[in-house]
mmCIF file of C-alpha atoms in Angstrom:
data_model
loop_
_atom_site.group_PDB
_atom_site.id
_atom_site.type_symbol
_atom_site.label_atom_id
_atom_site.label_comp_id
_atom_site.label_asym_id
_atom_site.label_seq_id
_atom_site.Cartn_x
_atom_site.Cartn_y
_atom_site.Cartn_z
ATOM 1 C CA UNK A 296 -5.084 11.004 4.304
ATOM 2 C CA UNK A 297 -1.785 9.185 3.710
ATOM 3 C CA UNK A 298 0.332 9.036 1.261
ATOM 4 C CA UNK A 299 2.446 6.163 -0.642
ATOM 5 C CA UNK A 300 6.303 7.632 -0.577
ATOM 6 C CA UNK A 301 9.173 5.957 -2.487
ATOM 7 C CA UNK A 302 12.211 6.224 -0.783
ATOM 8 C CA UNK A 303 13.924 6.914 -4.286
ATOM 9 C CA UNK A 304 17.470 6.058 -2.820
ATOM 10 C CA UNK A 305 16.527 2.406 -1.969
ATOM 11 C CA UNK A 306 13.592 1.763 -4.070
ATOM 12 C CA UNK A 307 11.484 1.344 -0.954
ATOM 13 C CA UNK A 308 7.782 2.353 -0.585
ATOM 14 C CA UNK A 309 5.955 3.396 2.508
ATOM 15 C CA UNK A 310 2.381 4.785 3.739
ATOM 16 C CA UNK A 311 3.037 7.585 5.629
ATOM 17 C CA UNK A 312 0.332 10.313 7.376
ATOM 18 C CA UNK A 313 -0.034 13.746 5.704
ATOM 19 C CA UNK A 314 1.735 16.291 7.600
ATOM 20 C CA UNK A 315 -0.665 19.011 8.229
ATOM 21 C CA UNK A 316 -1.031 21.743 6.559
ATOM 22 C CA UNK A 317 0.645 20.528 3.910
ATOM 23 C CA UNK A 318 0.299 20.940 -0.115
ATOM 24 C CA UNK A 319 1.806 17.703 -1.272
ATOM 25 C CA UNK A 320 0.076 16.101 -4.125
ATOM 26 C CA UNK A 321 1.166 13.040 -6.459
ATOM 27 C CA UNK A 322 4.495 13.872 -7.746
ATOM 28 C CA UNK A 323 6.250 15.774 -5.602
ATOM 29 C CA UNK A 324 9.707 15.315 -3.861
ATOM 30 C CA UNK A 325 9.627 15.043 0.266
ATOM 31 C CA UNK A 326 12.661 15.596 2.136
ATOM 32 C CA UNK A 327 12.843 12.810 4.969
ATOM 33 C CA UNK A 328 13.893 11.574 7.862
ATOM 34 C CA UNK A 329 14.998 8.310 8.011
ATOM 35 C CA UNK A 330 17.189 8.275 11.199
ATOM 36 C CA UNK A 331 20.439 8.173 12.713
ATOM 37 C CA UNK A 332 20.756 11.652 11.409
ATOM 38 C CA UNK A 333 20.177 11.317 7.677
ATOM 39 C CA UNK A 334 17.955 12.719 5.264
ATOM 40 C CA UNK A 335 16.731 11.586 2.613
ATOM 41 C CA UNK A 336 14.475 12.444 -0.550
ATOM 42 C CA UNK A 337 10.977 10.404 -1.759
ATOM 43 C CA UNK A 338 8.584 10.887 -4.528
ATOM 44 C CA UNK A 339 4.969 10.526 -3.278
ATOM 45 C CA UNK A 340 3.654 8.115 -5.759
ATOM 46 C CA UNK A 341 -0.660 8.652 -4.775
ATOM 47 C CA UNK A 342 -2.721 9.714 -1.700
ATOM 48 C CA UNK A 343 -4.657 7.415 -0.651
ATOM 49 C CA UNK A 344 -7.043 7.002 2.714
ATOM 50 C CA UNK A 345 -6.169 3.877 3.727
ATOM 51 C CA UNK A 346 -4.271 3.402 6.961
ATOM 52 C CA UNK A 347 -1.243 0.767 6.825
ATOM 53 C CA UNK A 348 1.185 0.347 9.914
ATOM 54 C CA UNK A 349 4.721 1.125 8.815
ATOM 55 C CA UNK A 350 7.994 -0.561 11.119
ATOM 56 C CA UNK A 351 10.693 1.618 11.366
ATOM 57 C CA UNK A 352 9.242 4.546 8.661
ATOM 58 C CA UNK A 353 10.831 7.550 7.582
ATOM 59 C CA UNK A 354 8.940 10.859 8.888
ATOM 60 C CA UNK A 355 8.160 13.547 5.994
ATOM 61 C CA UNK A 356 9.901 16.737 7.092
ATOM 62 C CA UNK A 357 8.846 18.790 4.298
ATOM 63 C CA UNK A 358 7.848 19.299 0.654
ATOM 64 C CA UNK A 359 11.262 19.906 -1.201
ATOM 65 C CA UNK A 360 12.413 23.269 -2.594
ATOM 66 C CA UNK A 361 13.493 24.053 -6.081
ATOM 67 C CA UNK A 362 16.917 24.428 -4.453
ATOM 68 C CA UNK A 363 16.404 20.989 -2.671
ATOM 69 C CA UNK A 364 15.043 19.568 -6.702
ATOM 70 C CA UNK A 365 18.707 21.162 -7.761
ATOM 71 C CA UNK A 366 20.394 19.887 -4.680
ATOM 72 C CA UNK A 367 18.730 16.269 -5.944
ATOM 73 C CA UNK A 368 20.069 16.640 -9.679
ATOM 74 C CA UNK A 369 23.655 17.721 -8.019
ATOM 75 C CA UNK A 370 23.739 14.441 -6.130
ATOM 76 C CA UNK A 371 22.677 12.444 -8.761
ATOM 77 C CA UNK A 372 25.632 13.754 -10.880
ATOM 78 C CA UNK A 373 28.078 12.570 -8.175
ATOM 79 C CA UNK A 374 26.643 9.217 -7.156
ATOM 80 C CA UNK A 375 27.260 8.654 -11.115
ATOM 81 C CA UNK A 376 31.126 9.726 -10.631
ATOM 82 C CA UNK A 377 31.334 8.077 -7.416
ATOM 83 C CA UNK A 378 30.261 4.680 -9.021
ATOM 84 C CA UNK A 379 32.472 4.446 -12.012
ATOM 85 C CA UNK A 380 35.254 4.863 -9.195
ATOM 86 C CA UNK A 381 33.416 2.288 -7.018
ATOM 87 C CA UNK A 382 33.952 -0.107 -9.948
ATOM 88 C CA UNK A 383 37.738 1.103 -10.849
ATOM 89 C CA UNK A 384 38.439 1.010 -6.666
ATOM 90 C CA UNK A 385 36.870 -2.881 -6.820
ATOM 91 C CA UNK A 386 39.193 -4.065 -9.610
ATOM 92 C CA UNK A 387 42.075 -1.959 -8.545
ATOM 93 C CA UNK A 388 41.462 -4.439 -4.855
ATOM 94 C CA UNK A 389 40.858 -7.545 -7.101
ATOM 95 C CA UNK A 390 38.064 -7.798 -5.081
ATOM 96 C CA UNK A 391 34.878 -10.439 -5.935
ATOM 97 C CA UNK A 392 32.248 -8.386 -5.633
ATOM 98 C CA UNK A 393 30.007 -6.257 -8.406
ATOM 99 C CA UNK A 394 28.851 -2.694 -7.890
ATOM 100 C CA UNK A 395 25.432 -2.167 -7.953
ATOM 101 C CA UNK A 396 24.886 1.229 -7.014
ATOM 102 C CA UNK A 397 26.084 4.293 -5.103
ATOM 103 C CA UNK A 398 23.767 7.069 -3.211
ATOM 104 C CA UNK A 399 24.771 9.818 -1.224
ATOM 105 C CA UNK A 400 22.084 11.315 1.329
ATOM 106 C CA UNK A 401 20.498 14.199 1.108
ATOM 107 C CA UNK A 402 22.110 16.152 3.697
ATOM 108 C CA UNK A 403 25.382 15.045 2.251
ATOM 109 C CA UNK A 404 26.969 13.651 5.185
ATOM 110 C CA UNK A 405 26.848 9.787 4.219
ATOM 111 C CA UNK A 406 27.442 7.588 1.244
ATOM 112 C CA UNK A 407 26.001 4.060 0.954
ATOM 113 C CA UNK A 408 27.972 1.648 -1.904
ATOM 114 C CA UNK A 409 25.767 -1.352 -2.603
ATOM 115 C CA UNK A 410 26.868 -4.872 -3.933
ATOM 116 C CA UNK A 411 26.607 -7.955 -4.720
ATOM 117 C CA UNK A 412 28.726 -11.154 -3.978
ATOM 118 C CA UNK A 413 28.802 -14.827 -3.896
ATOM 119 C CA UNK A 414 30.543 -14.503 -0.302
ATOM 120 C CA UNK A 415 31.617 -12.387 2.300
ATOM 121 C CA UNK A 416 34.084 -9.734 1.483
ATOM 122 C CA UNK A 417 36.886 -8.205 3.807
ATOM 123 C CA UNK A 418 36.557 -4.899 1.899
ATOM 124 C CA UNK A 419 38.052 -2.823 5.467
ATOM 125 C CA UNK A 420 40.669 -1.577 2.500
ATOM 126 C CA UNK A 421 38.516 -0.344 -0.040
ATOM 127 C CA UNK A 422 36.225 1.747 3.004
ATOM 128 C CA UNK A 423 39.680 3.402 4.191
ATOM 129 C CA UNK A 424 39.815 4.091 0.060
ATOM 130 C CA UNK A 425 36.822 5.084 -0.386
ATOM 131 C CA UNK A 426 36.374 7.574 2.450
ATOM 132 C CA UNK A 427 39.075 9.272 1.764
ATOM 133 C CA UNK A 428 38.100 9.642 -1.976
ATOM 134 C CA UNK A 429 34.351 10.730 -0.924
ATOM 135 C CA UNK A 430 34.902 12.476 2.300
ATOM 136 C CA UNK A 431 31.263 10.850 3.451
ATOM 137 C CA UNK A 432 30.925 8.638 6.123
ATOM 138 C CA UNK A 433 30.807 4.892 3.828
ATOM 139 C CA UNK A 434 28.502 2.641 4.694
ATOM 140 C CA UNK A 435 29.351 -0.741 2.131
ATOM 141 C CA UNK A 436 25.697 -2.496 1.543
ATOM 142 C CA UNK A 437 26.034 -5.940 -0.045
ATOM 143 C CA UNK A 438 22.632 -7.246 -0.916
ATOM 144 C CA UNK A 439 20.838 -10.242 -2.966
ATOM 145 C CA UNK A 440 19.878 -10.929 -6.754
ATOM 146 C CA UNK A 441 16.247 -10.191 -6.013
ATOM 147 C CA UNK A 442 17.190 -6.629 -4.332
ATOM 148 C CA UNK A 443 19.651 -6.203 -7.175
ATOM 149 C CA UNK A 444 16.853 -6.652 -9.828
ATOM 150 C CA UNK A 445 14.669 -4.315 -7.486
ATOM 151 C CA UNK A 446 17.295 -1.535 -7.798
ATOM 152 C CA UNK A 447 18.651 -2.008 -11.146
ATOM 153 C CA UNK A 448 14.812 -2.168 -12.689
ATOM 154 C CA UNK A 449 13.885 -3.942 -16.257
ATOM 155 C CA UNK A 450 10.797 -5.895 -17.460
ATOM 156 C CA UNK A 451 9.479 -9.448 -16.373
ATOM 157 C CA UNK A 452 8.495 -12.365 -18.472
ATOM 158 C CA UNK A 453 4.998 -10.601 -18.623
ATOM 159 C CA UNK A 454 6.744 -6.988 -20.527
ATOM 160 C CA UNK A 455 5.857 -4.949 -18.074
ATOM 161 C CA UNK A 456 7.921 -3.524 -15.068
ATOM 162 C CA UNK A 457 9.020 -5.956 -12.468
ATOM 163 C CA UNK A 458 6.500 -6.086 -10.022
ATOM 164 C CA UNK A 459 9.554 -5.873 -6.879
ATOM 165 C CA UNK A 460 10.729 -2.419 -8.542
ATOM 166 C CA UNK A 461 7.313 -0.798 -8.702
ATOM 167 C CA UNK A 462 5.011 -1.451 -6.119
ATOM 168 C CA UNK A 463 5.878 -5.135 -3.841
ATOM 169 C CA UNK A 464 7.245 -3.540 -0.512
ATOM 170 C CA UNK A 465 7.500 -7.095 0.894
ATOM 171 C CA UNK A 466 9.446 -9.700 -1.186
ATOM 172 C CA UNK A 467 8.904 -12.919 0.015
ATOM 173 C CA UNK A 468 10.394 -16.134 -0.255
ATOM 174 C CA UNK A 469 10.889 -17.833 -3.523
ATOM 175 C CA UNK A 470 10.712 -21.645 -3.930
ATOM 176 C CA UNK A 471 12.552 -23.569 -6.622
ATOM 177 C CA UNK A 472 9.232 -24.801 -8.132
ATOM 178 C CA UNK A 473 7.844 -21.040 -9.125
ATOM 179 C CA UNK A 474 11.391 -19.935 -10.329
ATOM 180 C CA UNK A 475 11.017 -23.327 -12.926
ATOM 181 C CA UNK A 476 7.361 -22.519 -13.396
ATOM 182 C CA UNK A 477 8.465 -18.767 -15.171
ATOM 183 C CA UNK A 478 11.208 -20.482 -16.892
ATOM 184 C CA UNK A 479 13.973 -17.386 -15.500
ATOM 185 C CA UNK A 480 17.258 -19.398 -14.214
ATOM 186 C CA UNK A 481 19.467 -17.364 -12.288
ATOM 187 C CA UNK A 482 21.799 -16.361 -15.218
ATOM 188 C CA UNK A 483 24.811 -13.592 -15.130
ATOM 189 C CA UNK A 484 23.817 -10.858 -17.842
ATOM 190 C CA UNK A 485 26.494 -8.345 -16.662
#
């Protein structure tokens, strides 16, 4: 048996094996581990038997607690704090960049602040800032539009879900020719 995990801090999904023994059903947080020392927490979105190859996976440590689930709410209150002073600490720099999104691992150790920009950033200010605001170890994230969309969620031209924010682990390429097919022009609706 496997089952399908989303990586709820990056929107990511992977197929990962049972552990044994183990009473996870649909549902239900996992605490992971997704390397160089962090954990994390995923949602296991369905069991399913079929076998997929996963590069670089996280490993399921355990089903999470009721203190881990209130450990989870916790950090979801500060990565909301954190991020309104992301965005004050970004204008404060003058710097052309736009939040996106800030998480905090599990085991409270490291704090990732994703954005978006048009160009590279020297941002080695706003870290120094920033670390000593969050006493985390920063780790600044810039990403694209399509990742952006991923993470920030909404509906498609079809009113449903965007399909890269539900289940597409693998976002290809994109030629000009499908983007004017759908009619969606990049457009700036912050």
């Amino acid at each position: 048996m496997f089952i399908r995990i989303n990586y709820l801090r990056k929107n990511q999904f992977y197929d990962l094996p049972m552990p044994v023994n183990s009473n996870i059903i649909q549902g239900n947080f996992v605490i992971l581990d997704v390397g160089e020392g962090r954990q994390e927490v995923g949602k296991v979105v369905f069991v399913h038997d079929h076998e997929t190859k996963e590069h670089d996976a996280p490993t399921i440590l355990r089903k999470a607690t009721e203190e881990d689930v209130r450990q989870i709410e916790h950090l979801a209150q500060e990565e909301r704090t954190a991020f309104s002073m992301f965005i004050k600490k970004v204008k404060q720099y003058g710097l052309d960049m736009k939040p996106v999104s800030v998480f905090f691992s599990f085991d409270g150790k490291h704090a990732d602040f994703v954005f978006t920009a048009e160009s590279r950033i020297d941002f080695r200010d706003l870290v120094k800032d920033l670390a000593g605001t969050v006493k985390k170890r920063i780790f600044l994230q810039q990403i694209g539009d399509r990742d952006r969309a991923a993470m920030l969620d909404g509906c498609g031209s079809c009113g449903r879900k965007l399909c890269c924010s539900t289940f597409l682990t693998d976002r290809p390429p994109v030629g000009m020719k499908v983007v004017r097919k759908q009619d969606i022009f990049a457009k700036d609706r912050d």
